[in-house]
PDB file of C-alpha atoms in Angstrom:
ATOM      1  CA  MET A   1      78.293  69.972  67.525  1.00 44.00           C
ATOM      2  CA  THR A   2      76.528  68.600  70.560  1.00 49.00           C
ATOM      3  CA  GLY A   3      78.609  65.950  72.258  1.00 56.00           C
ATOM      4  CA  PRO A   4      77.795  63.493  74.991  1.00 57.00           C
ATOM      5  CA  PRO A   5      76.494  64.922  78.236  1.00 57.00           C
ATOM      6  CA  PRO A   6      78.845  65.958  81.032  1.00 54.00           C
ATOM      7  CA  PRO A   7      78.944  63.874  84.188  1.00 49.00           C
ATOM      8  CA  PRO A   8      76.221  64.717  86.713  1.00 46.00           C
ATOM      9  CA  GLY A   9      76.989  67.371  89.284  1.00 46.00           C
ATOM     10  CA  PRO A  10      79.459  70.252  89.282  1.00 47.00           C
ATOM     11  CA  ALA A  11      82.932  69.578  87.915  1.00 63.00           C
ATOM     12  CA  ASP A  12      86.083  71.554  88.619  1.00 73.00           C
ATOM     13  CA  PRO A  13      87.575  73.152  85.510  1.00 82.00           C
ATOM     14  CA  PRO A  14      90.785  71.478  84.336  1.00 84.00           C
ATOM     15  CA  PRO A  15      93.987  73.218  85.441  1.00 88.00           C
ATOM     16  CA  ASP A  16      95.352  75.833  83.059  1.00 89.00           C
ATOM     17  CA  LEU A  17      98.492  74.388  81.472  1.00 90.00           C
ATOM     18  CA  GLY A  18      99.271  77.476  79.459  1.00 89.00           C
ATOM     19  CA  VAL A  19     100.215  77.403  75.781  1.00 94.00           C
ATOM     20  CA  SER A  20     103.758  76.628  74.669  1.00 92.00           C
ATOM     21  CA  SER A  21     105.532  76.851  71.317  1.00 97.00           C
ATOM     22  CA  ASP A  22     108.249  75.059  69.372  1.00 97.00           C
ATOM     23  CA  ALA A  23     110.693  77.783  70.399  1.00 97.00           C
ATOM     24  CA  GLU A  24     109.871  77.356  74.101  1.00 95.00           C
ATOM     25  CA  ARG A  25     110.161  73.570  73.871  1.00 94.00           C
ATOM     26  CA  ALA A  26     113.535  73.886  72.142  1.00 96.00           C
ATOM     27  CA  ALA A  27     114.722  76.254  74.888  1.00 96.00           C
ATOM     28  CA  THR A  28     113.574  73.854  77.602  1.00 93.00           C
ATOM     29  CA  ALA A  29     115.344  70.913  75.947  1.00 95.00           C
ATOM     30  CA  ALA A  30     118.498  73.000  75.668  1.00 96.00           C
ATOM     31  CA  GLY A  31     118.237  73.841  79.366  1.00 95.00           C
ATOM     32  CA  THR A  32     117.815  70.214  80.428  1.00 95.00           C
ATOM     33  CA  GLY A  33     120.460  68.925  78.055  1.00 96.00           C
ATOM     34  CA  GLY A  34     117.754  66.831  76.419  1.00 95.00           C
ATOM     35  CA  THR A  35     116.848  64.920  79.581  1.00 96.00           C
ATOM     36  CA  PRO A  36     113.277  64.806  80.957  1.00 95.00           C
ATOM     37  CA  LEU A  37     111.914  67.465  83.290  1.00 93.00           C
ATOM     38  CA  LEU A  38     111.628  65.839  86.699  1.00 94.00           C
ATOM     39  CA  ASP A  39     110.673  68.680  89.036  1.00 94.00           C
ATOM     40  CA  PHE A  40     107.375  70.581  88.889  1.00 92.00           C
ATOM     41  CA  ALA A  41     105.818  73.220  91.091  1.00 90.00           C
ATOM     42  CA  GLY A  42     102.644  72.353  92.960  1.00 89.00           C
ATOM     43  CA  ARG A  43     101.218  68.967  93.870  1.00 92.00           C
ATOM     44  CA  SER A  44     100.714  67.468  90.438  1.00 93.00           C
ATOM     45  CA  THR A  45     102.379  67.071  87.043  1.00 95.00           C
ATOM     46  CA  PRO A  46     101.314  68.579  83.716  1.00 93.00           C
ATOM     47  CA  TYR A  47     100.505  65.124  82.332  1.00 94.00           C
ATOM     48  CA  ILE A  48      98.217  64.261  85.246  1.00 95.00           C
ATOM     49  CA  ASP A  49      96.493  67.618  84.858  1.00 94.00           C
ATOM     50  CA  TYR A  50      96.142  67.393  81.067  1.00 94.00           C
ATOM     51  CA  GLN A  51      94.629  63.885  81.043  1.00 94.00           C
ATOM     52  CA  SER A  52      92.887  64.086  84.460  1.00 94.00           C
ATOM     53  CA  ILE A  53      94.719  60.864  85.275  1.00 95.00           C
ATOM     54  CA  ASP A  54      94.040  61.090  89.000  1.00 95.00           C
ATOM     55  CA  VAL A  55      90.297  61.298  88.309  1.00 95.00           C
ATOM     56  CA  LEU A  56      90.363  58.613  85.616  1.00 96.00           C
ATOM     57  CA  LEU A  57      92.175  56.065  87.775  1.00 96.00           C
ATOM     58  CA  SER A  58      89.845  56.713  90.702  1.00 96.00           C
ATOM     59  CA  LEU A  59      86.765  55.549  88.751  1.00 97.00           C
ATOM     60  CA  GLN A  60      87.212  51.778  89.056  1.00 97.00           C
ATOM     61  CA  HIS A  61      84.877  50.253  91.648  1.00 97.00           C
ATOM     62  CA  PRO A  62      84.597  46.474  91.222  1.00 96.00           C
ATOM     63  CA  ARG A  63      81.767  45.022  93.278  1.00 95.00           C
ATOM     64  CA  SER A  64      83.203  41.620  94.171  1.00 97.00           C
ATOM     65  CA  GLY A  65      86.489  40.360  95.537  1.00 93.00           C
ATOM     66  CA  ALA A  66      87.167  38.343  92.379  1.00 97.00           C
ATOM     67  CA  ALA A  67      90.418  39.454  90.732  1.00 97.00           C
ATOM     68  CA  PRO A  68      89.196  38.941  87.118  1.00 97.00           C
ATOM     69  CA  GLU A  69      86.429  41.513  87.634  1.00 98.00           C
ATOM     70  CA  LEU A  70      88.943  44.338  87.196  1.00 98.00           C
ATOM     71  CA  THR A  71      89.625  43.150  83.629  1.00 98.00           C
ATOM     72  CA  PHE A  72      85.902  43.198  82.853  1.00 97.00           C
ATOM     73  CA  TYR A  73      85.439  46.558  84.580  1.00 97.00           C
ATOM     74  CA  ILE A  74      88.311  48.432  82.932  1.00 98.00           C
ATOM     75  CA  LEU A  75      87.641  46.998  79.467  1.00 98.00           C
ATOM     76  CA  GLY A  76      84.042  48.185  79.835  1.00 97.00           C
ATOM     77  CA  GLN A  77      85.252  51.696  80.583  1.00 98.00           C
ATOM     78  CA  VAL A  78      87.710  51.570  77.677  1.00 98.00           C
ATOM     79  CA  LYS A  79      84.838  50.646  75.356  1.00 98.00           C
ATOM     80  CA  GLU A  80      82.790  53.599  76.593  1.00 98.00           C
ATOM     81  CA  LEU A  81      85.640  56.007  75.842  1.00 98.00           C
ATOM     82  CA  LEU A  82      86.030  54.532  72.359  1.00 98.00           C
ATOM     83  CA  PHE A  83      82.266  54.754  71.760  1.00 98.00           C
ATOM     84  CA  LYS A  84      82.510  58.441  72.628  1.00 98.00           C
ATOM     85  CA  LEU A  85      85.343  58.882  70.133  1.00 98.00           C
ATOM     86  CA  VAL A  86      83.480  57.049  67.364  1.00 98.00           C
ATOM     87  CA  TYR A  87      80.358  59.104  68.010  1.00 98.00           C
ATOM     88  CA  GLU A  88      82.210  62.410  67.894  1.00 98.00           C
ATOM     89  CA  GLU A  89      84.002  61.382  64.693  1.00 98.00           C
ATOM     90  CA  MET A  90      80.725  60.354  63.048  1.00 98.00           C
ATOM     91  CA  VAL A  91      79.058  63.642  63.980  1.00 98.00           C
ATOM     92  CA  ARG A  92      82.023  65.397  62.391  1.00 98.00           C
ATOM     93  CA  VAL A  93      81.787  63.210  59.269  1.00 98.00           C
ATOM     94  CA  ARG A  94      78.096  64.052  58.956  1.00 98.00           C
ATOM     95  CA  GLY A  95      78.902  67.759  59.083  1.00 98.00           C
ATOM     96  CA  LEU A  96      81.649  67.393  56.489  1.00 98.00           C
ATOM     97  CA  LEU A  97      79.312  65.556  54.131  1.00 98.00           C
ATOM     98  CA  ASP A  98      76.712  68.291  54.580  1.00 98.00           C
ATOM     99  CA  GLN A  99      79.377  70.761  53.435  1.00 98.00           C
ATOM    100  CA  ASP A 100      80.400  68.596  50.436  1.00 98.00           C
ATOM    101  CA  ARG A 101      83.839  68.139  51.997  1.00 98.00           C
ATOM    102  CA  THR A 102      83.974  64.533  50.840  1.00 98.00           C
ATOM    103  CA  ALA A 103      87.750  64.073  51.006  1.00 98.00           C
ATOM    104  CA  ASP A 104      87.846  65.316  54.615  1.00 98.00           C
ATOM    105  CA  ALA A 105      84.963  62.985  55.504  1.00 98.00           C
ATOM    106  CA  VAL A 106      86.798  60.031  53.959  1.00 98.00           C
ATOM    107  CA  TRP A 107      89.884  60.864  56.017  1.00 98.00           C
ATOM    108  CA  SER A 108      87.853  60.909  59.240  1.00 98.00           C
ATOM    109  CA  LEU A 109      86.106  57.659  58.309  1.00 98.00           C
ATOM    110  CA  ARG A 110      89.520  56.081  57.748  1.00 97.00           C
ATOM    111  CA  ARG A 111      90.604  57.050  61.260  1.00 98.00           C
ATOM    112  CA  SER A 112      87.277  55.914  62.707  1.00 98.00           C
ATOM    113  CA  ARG A 113      87.776  52.434  61.272  1.00 98.00           C
ATOM    114  CA  ARG A 114      91.023  52.208  63.249  1.00 98.00           C
ATOM    115  CA  VAL A 115      89.184  53.195  66.421  1.00 98.00           C
ATOM    116  CA  ILE A 116      86.591  50.509  65.728  1.00 98.00           C
ATOM    117  CA  GLU A 117      89.417  47.991  65.345  1.00 98.00           C
ATOM    118  CA  LEU A 118      90.479  48.913  68.889  1.00 98.00           C
ATOM    119  CA  LEU A 119      86.907  48.251  70.003  1.00 97.00           C
ATOM    120  CA  VAL A 120      86.972  44.865  68.302  1.00 98.00           C
ATOM    121  CA  SER A 121      90.223  43.985  70.080  1.00 98.00           C
ATOM    122  CA  THR A 122      88.607  44.487  73.497  1.00 98.00           C
ATOM    123  CA  TRP A 123      86.721  41.233  72.938  1.00 97.00           C
ATOM    124  CA  ASP A 124      90.058  39.435  72.491  1.00 97.00           C
ATOM    125  CA  VAL A 125      90.910  40.420  76.056  1.00 97.00           C
ATOM    126  CA  LEU A 126      87.468  39.695  77.499  1.00 97.00           C
ATOM    127  CA  GLY A 127      87.485  36.304  75.785  1.00 97.00           C
ATOM    128  CA  THR A 128      90.331  35.264  78.103  1.00 97.00           C
ATOM    129  CA  LEU A 129      87.876  35.189  81.032  1.00 97.00           C
ATOM    130  CA  ALA A 130      87.132  31.568  81.788  1.00 98.00           C
ATOM    131  CA  PRO A 131      83.461  30.839  82.597  1.00 97.00           C
ATOM    132  CA  ALA A 132      84.293  30.196  86.245  1.00 97.00           C
ATOM    133  CA  GLU A 133      86.168  33.508  86.463  1.00 98.00           C
ATOM    134  CA  PHE A 134      83.232  35.445  85.020  1.00 96.00           C
ATOM    135  CA  ASN A 135      80.732  33.604  87.190  1.00 96.00           C
ATOM    136  CA  ALA A 136      82.761  34.609  90.260  1.00 97.00           C
ATOM    137  CA  PHE A 137      81.536  38.198  89.877  1.00 96.00           C
ATOM    138  CA  ARG A 138      78.597  38.039  87.443  1.00 95.00           C
ATOM    139  CA  ASP A 139      75.943  38.039  90.174  1.00 94.00           C
ATOM    140  CA  HIS A 140      77.310  41.394  91.368  1.00 95.00           C
ATOM    141  CA  LEU A 141      76.272  43.022  88.067  1.00 94.00           C
ATOM    142  CA  GLY A 142      72.620  42.892  89.060  1.00 93.00           C
ATOM    143  CA  GLN A 143      70.677  44.124  86.010  1.00 93.00           C
ATOM    144  CA  ALA A 144      73.615  46.096  84.588  1.00 93.00           C
ATOM    145  CA  SER A 145      74.056  45.326  80.905  1.00 92.00           C
ATOM    146  CA  GLY A 146      75.927  46.789  77.965  1.00 89.00           C
ATOM    147  CA  LEU A 147      72.519  47.214  76.347  1.00 89.00           C
ATOM    148  CA  GLN A 148      72.140  50.202  78.682  1.00 94.00           C
ATOM    149  CA  SER A 149      75.233  51.968  77.293  1.00 96.00           C
ATOM    150  CA  TYR A 150      73.979  55.353  76.134  1.00 97.00           C
ATOM    151  CA  MET A 151      77.207  56.093  74.273  1.00 98.00           C
ATOM    152  CA  TYR A 152      76.832  52.883  72.260  1.00 97.00           C
ATOM    153  CA  ARG A 153      73.186  53.734  71.578  1.00 97.00           C
ATOM    154  CA  MET A 154      74.259  57.131  70.286  1.00 98.00           C
ATOM    155  CA  VAL A 155      76.816  55.439  68.013  1.00 98.00           C
ATOM    156  CA  GLU A 156      74.076  53.191  66.618  1.00 98.00           C
ATOM    157  CA  TYR A 157      71.830  56.190  66.057  1.00 98.00           C
ATOM    158  CA  VAL A 158      74.435  58.357  64.323  1.00 98.00           C
ATOM    159  CA  LEU A 159      75.259  55.410  62.051  1.00 98.00           C
ATOM    160  CA  GLY A 160      71.572  55.016  61.205  1.00 98.00           C
ATOM    161  CA  ASN A 161      70.216  52.119  63.264  1.00 97.00           C
ATOM    162  CA  LYS A 162      67.246  54.032  64.663  1.00 97.00           C
ATOM    163  CA  GLU A 163      65.325  51.908  67.152  1.00 95.00           C
ATOM    164  CA  PRO A 164      63.420  54.474  69.259  1.00 95.00           C
ATOM    165  CA  ALA A 165      62.443  51.925  71.927  1.00 95.00           C
ATOM    166  CA  LEU A 166      66.089  51.423  72.871  1.00 95.00           C
ATOM    167  CA  ALA A 167      66.272  55.052  74.039  1.00 96.00           C
ATOM    168  CA  ARG A 168      63.852  54.245  76.864  1.00 95.00           C
ATOM    169  CA  PRO A 169      66.420  53.096  79.477  1.00 94.00           C
ATOM    170  CA  HIS A 170      67.860  56.622  79.502  1.00 95.00           C
ATOM    171  CA  ARG A 171      64.650  58.651  79.618  1.00 95.00           C
ATOM    172  CA  ARG A 172      64.977  59.537  83.317  1.00 95.00           C
ATOM    173  CA  VAL A 173      68.719  60.274  83.304  1.00 95.00           C
ATOM    174  CA  PRO A 174      69.267  64.063  83.327  1.00 95.00           C
ATOM    175  CA  GLY A 175      71.485  65.233  80.481  1.00 94.00           C
ATOM    176  CA  VAL A 176      71.798  61.744  79.065  1.00 97.00           C
ATOM    177  CA  SER A 177      68.169  61.562  77.957  1.00 97.00           C
ATOM    178  CA  GLU A 178      68.485  64.792  75.981  1.00 97.00           C
ATOM    179  CA  ALA A 179      71.694  63.683  74.272  1.00 97.00           C
ATOM    180  CA  VAL A 180      70.246  60.299  73.287  1.00 98.00           C
ATOM    181  CA  GLN A 181      67.088  61.915  71.934  1.00 97.00           C
ATOM    182  CA  GLU A 182      69.142  64.379  69.911  1.00 98.00           C
ATOM    183  CA  ALA A 183      71.096  61.497  68.380  1.00 98.00           C
ATOM    184  CA  LEU A 184      67.838  59.684  67.617  1.00 98.00           C
ATOM    185  CA  ASN A 185      66.189  62.705  66.029  1.00 98.00           C
ATOM    186  CA  SER A 186      69.198  63.882  64.009  1.00 98.00           C
ATOM    187  CA  PRO A 187      70.099  62.662  60.507  1.00 98.00           C
ATOM    188  CA  SER A 188      72.580  59.813  60.402  1.00 98.00           C
ATOM    189  CA  VAL A 189      75.883  59.686  58.562  1.00 98.00           C
ATOM    190  CA  TYR A 190      74.089  57.596  55.943  1.00 98.00           C
ATOM    191  CA  ASP A 191      71.362  60.216  55.553  1.00 98.00           C
ATOM    192  CA  ALA A 192      74.087  62.799  54.926  1.00 98.00           C
ATOM    193  CA  ALA A 193      75.826  60.511  52.414  1.00 98.00           C
ATOM    194  CA  LEU A 194      72.600  59.939  50.471  1.00 98.00           C
ATOM    195  CA  ALA A 195      71.893  63.674  50.388  1.00 98.00           C
ATOM    196  CA  LEU A 196      75.394  64.229  49.030  1.00 98.00           C
ATOM    197  CA  LEU A 197      74.812  61.560  46.352  1.00 98.00           C
ATOM    198  CA  ALA A 198      71.628  63.349  45.340  1.00 98.00           C
ATOM    199  CA  ARG A 199      73.452  66.681  45.082  1.00 98.00           C
ATOM    200  CA  HIS A 200      75.902  64.970  42.721  1.00 97.00           C
ATOM    201  CA  GLY A 201      73.110  63.865  40.425  1.00 97.00           C
ATOM    202  CA  ALA A 202      72.205  60.413  41.744  1.00 97.00           C
ATOM    203  CA  ASP A 203      68.565  59.315  41.527  1.00 96.00           C
ATOM    204  CA  ILE A 204      67.770  59.271  45.238  1.00 98.00           C
ATOM    205  CA  PRO A 205      63.988  59.287  45.856  1.00 97.00           C
ATOM    206  CA  ALA A 206      62.560  62.364  47.545  1.00 97.00           C
ATOM    207  CA  ALA A 207      60.851  60.073  50.058  1.00 97.00           C
ATOM    208  CA  VAL A 208      64.292  58.883  51.193  1.00 98.00           C
ATOM    209  CA  LEU A 209      65.701  62.391  51.467  1.00 97.00           C
ATOM    210  CA  THR A 210      62.713  63.773  53.412  1.00 97.00           C
ATOM    211  CA  ARG A 211      61.884  60.746  55.570  1.00 96.00           C
ATOM    212  CA  ASP A 212      61.473  60.859  59.354  1.00 97.00           C
ATOM    213  CA  VAL A 213      65.092  60.344  60.408  1.00 98.00           C
ATOM    214  CA  SER A 214      64.061  59.116  63.857  1.00 97.00           C
ATOM    215  CA  ARG A 215      62.524  55.971  62.351  1.00 96.00           C
ATOM    216  CA  PRO A 216      64.284  52.842  61.077  1.00 95.00           C
ATOM    217  CA  TYR A 217      65.690  53.235  57.578  1.00 96.00           C
ATOM    218  CA  GLU A 218      63.994  51.200  54.836  1.00 96.00           C
ATOM    219  CA  PRO A 219      66.255  50.141  51.932  1.00 97.00           C
ATOM    220  CA  ASP A 220      65.312  51.407  48.485  1.00 98.00           C
ATOM    221  CA  ALA A 221      66.074  49.899  45.069  1.00 98.00           C
ATOM    222  CA  ARG A 222      66.990  53.259  43.537  1.00 98.00           C
ATOM    223  CA  VAL A 223      69.484  53.932  46.321  1.00 98.00           C
ATOM    224  CA  GLU A 224      70.997  50.517  45.643  1.00 98.00           C
ATOM    225  CA  ARG A 225      71.324  51.352  41.938  1.00 98.00           C
ATOM    226  CA  ALA A 226      72.955  54.683  42.774  1.00 98.00           C
ATOM    227  CA  TRP A 227      75.601  53.023  44.924  1.00 98.00           C
ATOM    228  CA  ALA A 228      76.053  50.268  42.344  1.00 98.00           C
ATOM    229  CA  GLY A 229      76.876  52.911  39.746  1.00 97.00           C
ATOM    230  CA  VAL A 230      79.490  54.430  42.036  1.00 97.00           C
ATOM    231  CA  CYS A 231      81.010  51.036  42.876  1.00 96.00           C
ATOM    232  CA  ARG A 232      80.956  49.818  39.279  1.00 95.00           C
ATOM    233  CA  ARG A 233      83.203  52.683  38.195  1.00 90.00           C
ATOM    234  CA  ALA A 234      85.737  51.736  40.887  1.00 92.00           C
ATOM    235  CA  ASP A 235      87.622  54.935  40.125  1.00 93.00           C
ATOM    236  CA  PRO A 236      90.179  55.636  42.883  1.00 94.00           C
ATOM    237  CA  ALA A 237      90.126  59.291  41.816  1.00 95.00           C
ATOM    238  CA  ASP A 238      86.347  59.502  42.368  1.00 96.00           C
ATOM    239  CA  PRO A 239      85.520  61.012  45.795  1.00 97.00           C
ATOM    240  CA  LEU A 240      82.165  59.187  45.820  1.00 98.00           C
ATOM    241  CA  PHE A 241      83.838  55.818  45.272  1.00 98.00           C
ATOM    242  CA  LEU A 242      86.303  56.550  48.068  1.00 98.00           C
ATOM    243  CA  LEU A 243      83.381  57.572  50.287  1.00 98.00           C
ATOM    244  CA  ALA A 244      81.500  54.354  49.504  1.00 98.00           C
ATOM    245  CA  GLU A 245      84.502  52.240  50.460  1.00 98.00           C
ATOM    246  CA  ALA A 246      85.239  54.273  53.585  1.00 98.00           C
ATOM    247  CA  LEU A 247      81.624  53.895  54.726  1.00 98.00           C
ATOM    248  CA  MET A 248      81.890  50.159  54.105  1.00 98.00           C
ATOM    249  CA  ASP A 249      85.066  50.038  56.191  1.00 98.00           C
ATOM    250  CA  VAL A 250      83.152  51.497  59.139  1.00 98.00           C
ATOM    251  CA  ALA A 251      80.088  49.291  58.564  1.00 98.00           C
ATOM    252  CA  GLU A 252      82.200  46.155  58.323  1.00 98.00           C
ATOM    253  CA  GLY A 253      84.154  47.117  61.430  1.00 98.00           C
ATOM    254  CA  MET A 254      80.930  47.471  63.412  1.00 97.00           C
ATOM    255  CA  CYS A 255      79.777  44.094  62.099  1.00 97.00           C
ATOM    256  CA  ARG A 256      83.028  42.556  63.311  1.00 97.00           C
ATOM    257  CA  TRP A 257      82.500  44.157  66.723  1.00 96.00           C
ATOM    258  CA  ARG A 258      79.023  42.666  67.004  1.00 96.00           C
ATOM    259  CA  ALA A 259      80.096  39.254  65.727  1.00 96.00           C
ATOM    260  CA  LEU A 260      82.979  38.973  68.175  1.00 96.00           C
ATOM    261  CA  HIS A 261      80.684  40.186  70.959  1.00 94.00           C
ATOM    262  CA  LEU A 262      78.380  37.276  70.167  1.00 95.00           C
ATOM    263  CA  LEU A 263      81.228  34.754  70.080  1.00 95.00           C
ATOM    264  CA  THR A 264      82.736  36.054  73.322  1.00 95.00           C
ATOM    265  CA  VAL A 265      79.434  35.864  75.187  1.00 94.00           C
ATOM    266  CA  GLU A 266      78.759  32.379  73.863  1.00 94.00           C
ATOM    267  CA  ARG A 267      82.248  31.290  74.905  1.00 95.00           C
ATOM    268  CA  VAL A 268      82.061  32.754  78.406  1.00 95.00           C
ATOM    269  CA  ILE A 269      78.425  32.168  79.495  1.00 93.00           C
ATOM    270  CA  GLY A 270      77.007  29.844  76.849  1.00 94.00           C
ATOM    271  CA  PHE A 271      73.272  30.204  76.364  1.00 92.00           C
ATOM    272  CA  LYS A 272      72.374  31.694  79.750  1.00 91.00           C
ATOM    273  CA  PRO A 273      70.040  34.717  79.851  1.00 91.00           C
ATOM    274  CA  GLY A 274      71.681  38.136  79.847  1.00 88.00           C
ATOM    275  CA  THR A 275      71.771  40.386  82.900  1.00 91.00           C
ATOM    276  CA  GLY A 276      69.638  43.018  81.139  1.00 92.00           C
ATOM    277  CA  GLY A 277      66.586  40.849  80.456  1.00 89.00           C
ATOM    278  CA  THR A 278      67.452  39.327  77.070  1.00 89.00           C
ATOM    279  CA  HIS A 279      67.963  35.682  76.192  1.00 85.00           C
ATOM    280  CA  GLY A 280      71.644  36.492  75.762  1.00 89.00           C
ATOM    281  CA  VAL A 281      73.138  34.820  72.705  1.00 91.00           C
ATOM    282  CA  ALA A 282      69.788  34.621  70.888  1.00 90.00           C
ATOM    283  CA  TRP A 283      69.361  38.403  71.172  1.00 86.00           C
ATOM    284  CA  LEU A 284      72.929  39.073  70.085  1.00 91.00           C
ATOM    285  CA  ARG A 285      72.583  36.743  67.090  1.00 93.00           C
ATOM    286  CA  ARG A 286      69.611  38.765  65.843  1.00 91.00           C
ATOM    287  CA  VAL A 287      71.477  42.030  66.372  1.00 91.00           C
ATOM    288  CA  THR A 288      74.489  40.659  64.500  1.00 93.00           C
ATOM    289  CA  GLU A 289      72.384  40.199  61.357  1.00 95.00           C
ATOM    290  CA  HIS A 290      71.763  43.957  61.038  1.00 95.00           C
ATOM    291  CA  ARG A 291      73.836  45.905  58.510  1.00 97.00           C
ATOM    292  CA  PHE A 292      74.579  49.615  58.597  1.00 98.00           C
ATOM    293  CA  PHE A 293      74.310  51.376  55.203  1.00 98.00           C
ATOM    294  CA  PRO A 294      72.327  48.443  53.726  1.00 98.00           C
ATOM    295  CA  GLU A 295      72.380  49.341  50.016  1.00 98.00           C
ATOM    296  CA  LEU A 296      76.162  49.522  50.074  1.00 98.00           C
ATOM    297  CA  TRP A 297      76.062  45.807  50.908  1.00 98.00           C
ATOM    298  CA  THR A 298      73.338  44.721  48.524  1.00 98.00           C
ATOM    299  CA  ALA A 299      74.744  46.780  45.625  1.00 98.00           C
ATOM    300  CA  ARG A 300      77.712  44.420  45.557  1.00 96.00           C
ATOM    301  CA  GLY A 301      75.456  41.596  44.422  1.00 95.00           C
ATOM    302  CA  THR A 302      74.418  43.579  41.355  1.00 95.00           C
ATOM    303  CA  LEU A 303      77.899  44.309  39.987  1.00 92.00           C
TER     304      LEU A 303
END
């Protein structure tokens, strides 16, 4: 599995924390009488070293003196971490589907939906920024825009929304460009799900299974009928039915994320242009209309 690129420049390896066991932990608890360890050798603590907390908390650099900017800044970083987690989970799901490990894929999709719910909740926090508070630091963003998030672009690509032009902002960023291109040129989770359906006897056209996966997906009536057959059975013991619903959970969660993004932007800045060159709300409204895994949506109208 190829994950997101490492940060530019050399990085120190994380400290070696060793490997402990249940027996060692029980012995330590017996030695402390069940109270926390409070003294550690060296100049750090195991928790700081494990999570790189000192590095993580040094990465906030608001550009203005406006207090609300820290909310915007940290929530942006939280979203990037969650995008990374969603991407890694979707790459894993794709691999599981390729191996016909449908139940394991469904389990990972279930967890991924919970991560997406965390992403959705970030807009609830950002929506507390009053227009005047946001305007107090907005000019300091320059042309920085969430549209330039390469981790979000990789999430869109692994889910199947292949818009090659949107890889262009990253083409000169070492390491990042290669990772984005790999996500663009690799099959999506939906491609893997359709291939699995075909292996289980569904009538999936060869043109769908052999298409150029770097191009936008075009819905197909036979794919819709295949999903409709799975959904019509509604058999909770059927791995394909569980997969269909788990994929829909993820697709719906991403739709909620986009919809609340639109509402939050409209609430905070109205109909002003975006910092990244778009018309703002008008662009987001068009994006919000897109659906991942399209035939899973349209099949519902045929049942």
